[in-house]
Amino acid sequence: MKTFINVEDLGNLNQALAEAQEIKQDRFKYQHLGRNKTLLMIFFNNSLRTRLSTQKAAMNLGMNVIVLDVNAGAWKLETERGVIMNGDKSEHLLEAIPVMGCYCDIIGVRSFANLKDRDYDYAEMVLNQFIKYSGKPVFAMETATVHPLQAFADLITIEEYKKVERPKVVLTWAPHCRALPQAVPNSFAQWMTAAPDVDLVITHPRGYELDPKFTQGARIEYDQRKAFEGADFVYAKNWSNPGITTPADYGKITCEDMTWTVDTEHMSWTNDGKFMHCLPVRRGLIVTDDVIESPNSIVIPEAANREISCSVVLKRMLEAL
Ligand code: CP
């Protein structure tokens, strides 16, 4: 595997899930694969789970790891071509990327959407420059529009906790005080619609429609209560306006309706549903304390599975070197 961005990069999902369970049984089984190989993790944005789980997965596979926080200690990077670099950015990404590629075998990139220009974000400019100019396999550690390591971990978690063959999984929008990217819900929708045994329903206020290229095959239900009825899993997430129905609203907060916050009444509409969230989560906005602290909350095992999803991805990349 040379890139890991979309669900198709992983091939057969049942096989990938079986591989995840194999690695979970013995996390060090493939330790020989990473010997004398180096992972470079590049962060343009903050992280807790991705930083730790990716590093842990790489160490399980015997790799050396270098972590670069671009905005803390490195030269400030220019990302646009054709600019006169007379500001505070000392180095251009087009030199920095091939230099980074000299020091490693695999590169992970975290680079969020700027939420100002939809075309720029959805063209994945930063990620694609790494793919084009680094000369190394590249995987997304949450980019402008996707977060596949999270979605794969979510799928592993649903497989582990489901009580019926084809669970009803509800992706629900919830309110937030800051404008957030659409990467997590995009990938979640993409992976759940690709999974053979998931019945995905997406619920959100009107105007918050995600890009159809990620949601094709999912049911959209604008009535949150109807969506929750009979749900086996509730996956809460905020995202800013994707600008599909009203392009001028891209990246803005156009709904602050607190009735969308997931509380115990919402969960009572479900089929004893499990509560999921990718974390970090803002309590009182996305979810109430009692729901996230309830026995039905599986946010911690979900986060733990980030190590497993990343182990499968790095294993595949190491095997293809
Ligand atoms: N879920 C997730 O990617 O968490 P971090 O932003 O902390 O890495």
Short mmCIF file of C-alpha atoms in Angstrom, two decimals, residues 2-317:
data_model
loop_
_atom_site.label_atom_id
_atom_site.label_comp_id
_atom_site.label_asym_id
_atom_site.label_seq_id
_atom_site.Cartn_x
_atom_site.Cartn_y
_atom_site.Cartn_z
CA LYS A 2 1.56 3.32 -1.13
CA THR A 3 -1.08 5.72 0.17
CA PHE A 4 -3.81 5.50 2.82
CA ILE A 5 -6.48 8.14 2.37
CA ASN A 6 -9.73 6.48 1.36
CA VAL A 7 -11.45 3.24 2.27
CA GLU A 8 -10.58 1.72 -1.13
CA ASP A 9 -6.87 1.91 -0.25
CA LEU A 10 -7.36 -0.93 2.23
CA GLY A 11 -9.05 -3.33 -0.21
CA ASN A 12 -11.35 -6.00 1.22
CA LEU A 13 -12.70 -4.69 4.53
CA ASN A 14 -13.45 -8.12 6.03
CA GLN A 15 -9.85 -9.10 5.42
CA ALA A 16 -8.65 -5.85 7.00
CA LEU A 17 -10.88 -6.45 10.04
CA ALA A 18 -9.51 -9.99 10.40
CA GLU A 19 -5.99 -8.57 10.23
CA ALA A 20 -6.90 -6.05 12.92
CA GLN A 21 -8.03 -8.85 15.25
CA GLU A 22 -4.89 -10.85 14.49
CA ILE A 23 -2.73 -7.86 15.48
CA LYS A 24 -4.86 -7.22 18.55
CA GLN A 25 -4.12 -10.76 19.76
CA ASP A 26 -0.38 -10.25 19.27
CA ARG A 27 0.64 -6.62 18.77
CA PHE A 28 4.31 -7.50 18.23
CA LYS A 29 3.81 -10.31 15.71
CA TYR A 30 5.14 -8.19 12.83
CA GLN A 31 7.93 -6.47 14.78
CA HIS A 32 10.51 -7.64 12.22
CA LEU A 33 8.86 -5.61 9.42
CA GLY A 34 9.91 -2.22 10.75
CA ARG A 35 13.53 -3.02 11.57
CA ASN A 36 15.76 -0.13 10.39
CA LYS A 37 12.73 1.64 8.94
CA THR A 38 11.72 5.16 9.99
CA LEU A 39 8.30 6.74 10.27
CA LEU A 40 8.11 10.53 10.04
CA MET A 41 4.96 12.00 11.57
CA ILE A 42 4.28 15.59 10.51
CA PHE A 43 1.78 17.67 12.46
CA PHE A 44 0.49 20.98 11.19
CA ASN A 45 -2.22 20.76 13.90
CA ASN A 46 -2.60 19.53 17.47
CA SER A 47 -3.25 15.91 18.38
CA LEU A 48 -3.40 13.57 21.35
CA ARG A 49 -4.76 10.22 20.07
CA THR A 50 -3.23 10.25 16.60
CA ARG A 51 0.16 11.25 17.91
CA LEU A 52 0.28 8.55 20.59
CA SER A 53 -1.47 5.71 18.78
CA THR A 54 0.49 6.11 15.55
CA GLN A 55 3.78 6.25 17.42
CA LYS A 56 2.80 3.19 19.46
CA ALA A 57 1.74 1.25 16.36
CA ALA A 58 5.05 2.08 14.67
CA MET A 59 7.02 0.98 17.74
CA ASN A 60 5.03 -2.29 17.89
CA LEU A 61 6.19 -2.90 14.32
CA GLY A 62 9.82 -2.24 15.25
CA MET A 63 10.08 1.15 13.52
CA ASN A 64 12.02 4.23 14.50
CA VAL A 65 9.83 7.32 14.79
CA ILE A 66 10.50 11.01 14.18
CA VAL A 67 7.79 13.53 15.10
CA LEU A 68 7.83 17.03 13.62
CA ASP A 69 5.48 19.73 14.87
CA VAL A 70 5.70 22.14 12.00
CA ASN A 71 4.47 25.09 14.05
CA ALA A 72 6.77 24.45 17.01
CA GLY A 73 10.47 24.39 16.25
CA ALA A 74 10.54 24.07 12.46
CA TRP A 75 10.78 26.94 9.99
CA LYS A 76 7.43 28.42 9.15
CA LEU A 77 6.37 26.89 5.85
CA GLU A 78 4.91 28.58 2.80
CA THR A 79 2.39 26.36 1.02
CA GLU A 80 1.37 28.54 -1.95
CA ARG A 81 3.33 28.71 -5.21
CA GLY A 82 4.06 32.02 -6.91
CA VAL A 83 4.29 34.14 -3.77
CA ILE A 84 7.13 36.50 -2.86
CA MET A 85 8.32 35.06 0.43
CA ASN A 86 9.02 38.33 2.22
CA GLY A 87 6.84 37.52 5.25
CA ASP A 88 7.45 35.30 8.26
CA LYS A 89 7.61 32.02 6.29
CA SER A 90 11.24 31.05 5.80
CA GLU A 91 10.93 27.82 3.82
CA HIS A 92 8.69 26.56 1.04
CA LEU A 93 6.89 23.27 1.37
CA LEU A 94 8.24 22.30 -2.06
CA GLU A 95 11.80 22.16 -0.69
CA ALA A 96 10.83 20.99 2.78
CA ILE A 97 8.87 17.95 1.57
CA PRO A 98 11.62 16.26 -0.46
CA VAL A 99 14.08 17.02 2.36
CA MET A 100 11.76 15.32 4.85
CA GLY A 101 11.50 12.39 2.45
CA CYS A 102 15.30 11.92 2.65
CA TYR A 103 15.13 11.01 6.34
CA CYS A 104 12.37 8.41 6.44
CA ASP A 105 10.64 5.47 4.78
CA ILE A 106 6.98 6.33 5.45
CA ILE A 107 5.30 9.69 6.15
CA GLY A 108 2.12 10.46 8.11
CA VAL A 109 0.56 13.91 7.62
CA ARG A 110 -1.87 15.85 9.80
CA SER A 111 -3.09 19.01 8.10
CA PHE A 112 -6.58 20.36 8.79
CA ALA A 113 -8.89 22.30 6.52
CA ASN A 114 -8.61 26.08 6.63
CA LEU A 115 -12.43 26.28 6.24
CA LYS A 116 -12.12 29.44 4.15
CA ASP A 117 -11.89 28.07 0.62
CA ARG A 118 -13.83 24.88 -0.07
CA ASP A 119 -12.07 24.16 -3.38
CA TYR A 120 -8.63 24.49 -1.76
CA ASP A 121 -9.58 22.22 1.17
CA TYR A 122 -11.29 19.56 -0.94
CA ALA A 123 -8.34 19.49 -3.38
CA GLU A 124 -6.21 18.29 -0.41
CA MET A 125 -3.37 20.57 -1.51
CA VAL A 126 -0.97 19.84 1.38
CA LEU A 127 -1.48 16.07 1.43
CA ASN A 128 -1.15 15.81 -2.34
CA GLN A 129 2.08 17.78 -2.31
CA PHE A 130 3.52 15.26 0.15
CA ILE A 131 2.41 12.41 -2.11
CA LYS A 132 3.87 14.11 -5.18
CA TYR A 133 7.18 15.42 -3.84
CA SER A 134 8.28 13.24 -0.90
CA GLY A 135 9.01 10.09 -2.90
CA LYS A 136 7.71 8.06 0.06
CA PRO A 137 4.46 6.28 0.95
CA VAL A 138 2.12 8.75 2.65
CA PHE A 139 -0.86 8.22 4.94
CA ALA A 140 -3.44 10.66 6.27
CA MET A 141 -3.41 11.35 10.02
CA GLU A 142 -6.48 13.61 9.48
CA THR A 143 -6.23 15.93 6.57
CA ALA A 144 -8.49 18.64 5.18
CA THR A 145 -11.31 16.26 4.24
CA VAL A 146 -10.59 12.77 5.61
CA HIS A 147 -9.58 10.91 8.77
CA PRO A 148 -9.29 7.27 7.65
CA LEU A 149 -7.32 5.98 10.68
CA GLN A 150 -10.24 7.12 12.86
CA ALA A 151 -12.90 5.62 10.59
CA PHE A 152 -11.09 2.28 10.44
CA ALA A 153 -10.81 2.24 14.25
CA ASP A 154 -14.54 3.08 14.44
CA LEU A 155 -15.38 0.15 12.18
CA ILE A 156 -13.21 -2.21 14.26
CA THR A 157 -15.03 -1.00 17.39
CA ILE A 158 -18.49 -1.48 15.87
CA GLU A 159 -17.54 -5.00 14.81
CA GLU A 160 -16.43 -5.77 18.37
CA TYR A 161 -19.54 -4.38 20.09
CA LYS A 162 -22.36 -5.20 17.69
CA LYS A 163 -25.09 -7.56 18.91
CA VAL A 164 -26.81 -8.02 15.54
CA GLU A 165 -25.35 -8.97 12.19
CA ARG A 166 -26.28 -5.65 10.54
CA PRO A 167 -26.41 -2.91 13.20
CA LYS A 168 -28.13 0.42 12.68
CA VAL A 169 -25.44 3.08 13.01
CA VAL A 170 -26.46 6.74 13.32
CA LEU A 171 -24.07 9.57 12.59
CA THR A 172 -25.54 12.62 14.29
CA TRP A 173 -24.46 16.24 14.03
CA ALA A 174 -24.23 17.99 17.43
CA PRO A 175 -23.59 21.64 18.31
CA HIS A 176 -20.16 23.16 18.95
CA CYS A 177 -18.75 26.58 19.79
CA ARG A 178 -16.04 26.48 17.10
CA ALA A 179 -16.17 25.77 13.39
CA LEU A 180 -14.81 22.25 12.87
CA PRO A 181 -13.76 20.47 9.66
CA GLN A 182 -15.80 17.72 7.99
CA ALA A 183 -12.95 15.19 7.86
CA VAL A 184 -14.24 12.85 10.58
CA PRO A 185 -17.87 12.64 9.39
CA ASN A 186 -16.73 12.39 5.75
CA SER A 187 -14.55 9.37 6.47
CA PHE A 188 -17.04 7.85 8.88
CA ALA A 189 -19.74 7.99 6.20
CA GLN A 190 -17.39 6.69 3.53
CA TRP A 191 -16.26 3.72 5.63
CA MET A 192 -19.70 2.81 7.00
CA THR A 193 -21.30 2.82 3.55
CA ALA A 194 -18.44 0.66 2.27
CA ALA A 195 -18.78 -1.82 5.16
CA PRO A 196 -20.91 -4.76 4.05
CA ASP A 197 -22.92 -5.11 7.28
CA VAL A 198 -23.72 -1.58 8.45
CA ASP A 199 -27.04 0.23 8.06
CA LEU A 200 -25.96 3.90 8.15
CA VAL A 201 -28.34 6.78 8.85
CA ILE A 202 -27.02 10.36 8.94
CA THR A 203 -28.94 13.06 10.79
CA HIS A 204 -28.19 16.78 10.85
CA PRO A 205 -29.93 20.14 10.56
CA ARG A 206 -30.89 21.19 7.04
CA GLY A 207 -27.96 22.89 5.31
CA TYR A 208 -25.35 20.62 6.90
CA GLU A 209 -25.40 18.02 4.08
CA LEU A 210 -21.98 16.39 3.72
CA ASP A 211 -20.36 15.99 0.30
CA PRO A 212 -22.37 13.27 -1.51
CA LYS A 213 -19.15 11.61 -2.65
CA PHE A 214 -18.75 10.45 0.97
CA THR A 215 -22.38 9.74 1.86
CA GLN A 216 -23.57 7.85 -1.22
CA GLY A 217 -25.54 4.83 0.00
CA ALA A 218 -26.44 6.31 3.41
CA ARG A 219 -29.95 7.37 4.42
CA ILE A 220 -30.34 11.02 5.44
CA GLU A 221 -32.98 11.72 8.11
CA TYR A 222 -33.48 15.33 9.18
CA ASP A 223 -35.62 14.34 12.18
CA GLN A 224 -33.04 13.42 14.83
CA ARG A 225 -35.56 11.46 16.92
CA LYS A 226 -36.64 9.33 13.98
CA ALA A 227 -32.98 8.70 13.11
CA PHE A 228 -32.19 7.55 16.66
CA GLU A 229 -35.12 5.12 16.88
CA GLY A 230 -33.77 1.57 16.99
CA ALA A 231 -30.13 2.68 16.69
CA ASP A 232 -27.50 0.19 17.86
CA PHE A 233 -24.74 2.81 17.70
CA VAL A 234 -24.87 6.60 17.94
CA TYR A 235 -21.81 8.39 16.56
CA ALA A 236 -21.91 12.06 17.55
CA LYS A 237 -19.81 14.69 15.82
CA ASN A 238 -19.93 18.35 15.05
CA TRP A 239 -18.98 19.65 11.64
CA SER A 240 -19.17 23.14 10.17
CA ASN A 241 -21.37 23.91 7.20
CA PRO A 242 -19.98 21.90 4.25
CA GLY A 243 -21.24 24.47 1.74
CA ILE A 244 -23.05 21.93 -0.41
CA THR A 245 -26.46 23.62 -0.48
CA THR A 246 -25.20 27.14 0.27
CA PRO A 247 -21.57 27.52 -0.94
CA ALA A 248 -21.15 30.93 0.76
CA ASP A 249 -21.68 29.23 4.14
CA TYR A 250 -18.71 26.86 3.73
CA GLY A 251 -16.88 26.43 7.02
CA LYS A 252 -19.33 28.56 8.99
CA ILE A 253 -21.49 27.78 12.01
CA THR A 254 -25.03 28.19 10.70
CA CYS A 255 -26.83 26.21 13.41
CA GLU A 256 -26.42 26.43 17.19
CA ASP A 257 -29.50 24.39 18.11
CA MET A 258 -28.74 22.83 21.50
CA THR A 259 -31.62 20.35 21.16
CA TRP A 260 -29.17 18.30 19.03
CA THR A 261 -26.89 17.66 22.05
CA VAL A 262 -26.96 13.92 22.80
CA ASP A 263 -28.49 13.42 26.25
CA THR A 264 -30.14 10.51 28.08
CA GLU A 265 -33.49 11.25 26.44
CA HIS A 266 -31.89 10.95 23.00
CA MET A 267 -30.26 7.65 23.99
CA SER A 268 -33.61 6.34 25.33
CA TRP A 269 -34.92 6.40 21.73
CA THR A 270 -32.25 3.88 20.67
CA ASN A 271 -32.02 0.11 20.86
CA ASP A 272 -29.88 0.28 24.02
CA GLY A 273 -27.42 1.98 21.68
CA LYS A 274 -23.72 2.44 22.27
CA PHE A 275 -22.38 5.99 22.28
CA MET A 276 -19.31 6.79 20.17
CA HIS A 277 -17.22 9.89 19.49
CA CYS A 278 -13.72 10.24 18.01
CA LEU A 279 -12.58 12.58 20.86
CA PRO A 280 -11.65 15.17 21.90
CA VAL A 281 -15.23 15.99 22.83
CA ARG A 282 -16.74 19.07 24.46
CA ARG A 283 -19.16 17.98 27.16
CA GLY A 284 -22.38 19.95 27.43
CA LEU A 285 -22.28 20.76 23.70
CA ILE A 286 -21.88 17.44 21.87
CA VAL A 287 -22.90 15.13 24.71
CA THR A 288 -23.96 15.32 28.33
CA ASP A 289 -21.79 14.00 31.17
CA ASP A 290 -24.18 11.18 32.02
CA VAL A 291 -24.22 9.81 28.45
CA ILE A 292 -20.45 9.84 27.96
CA GLU A 293 -19.92 8.36 31.43
CA SER A 294 -22.64 5.70 30.99
CA PRO A 295 -21.87 1.97 30.55
CA ASN A 296 -23.05 2.34 26.95
CA SER A 297 -20.31 4.81 26.13
CA ILE A 298 -17.49 3.09 24.23
CA VAL A 299 -15.35 6.14 23.50
CA ILE A 300 -12.31 4.74 25.35
CA PRO A 301 -12.14 1.33 23.59
CA GLU A 302 -12.82 3.26 20.37
CA ALA A 303 -9.74 5.42 21.01
CA ALA A 304 -7.73 2.33 21.98
CA ASN A 305 -8.49 0.84 18.58
CA ARG A 306 -6.60 3.68 16.93
CA GLU A 307 -3.43 1.74 17.75
CA ILE A 308 -4.87 -1.29 15.97
CA SER A 309 -6.13 0.49 12.85
CA CYS A 310 -2.75 2.19 12.47
CA SER A 311 -0.89 -1.07 13.01
CA VAL A 312 -2.73 -2.65 10.07
CA VAL A 313 -2.02 0.37 7.85
CA LEU A 314 1.69 0.58 8.73
CA LYS A 315 2.08 -3.18 8.35
CA ARG A 316 0.62 -3.00 4.84
CA MET A 317 2.90 -0.07 3.97
#
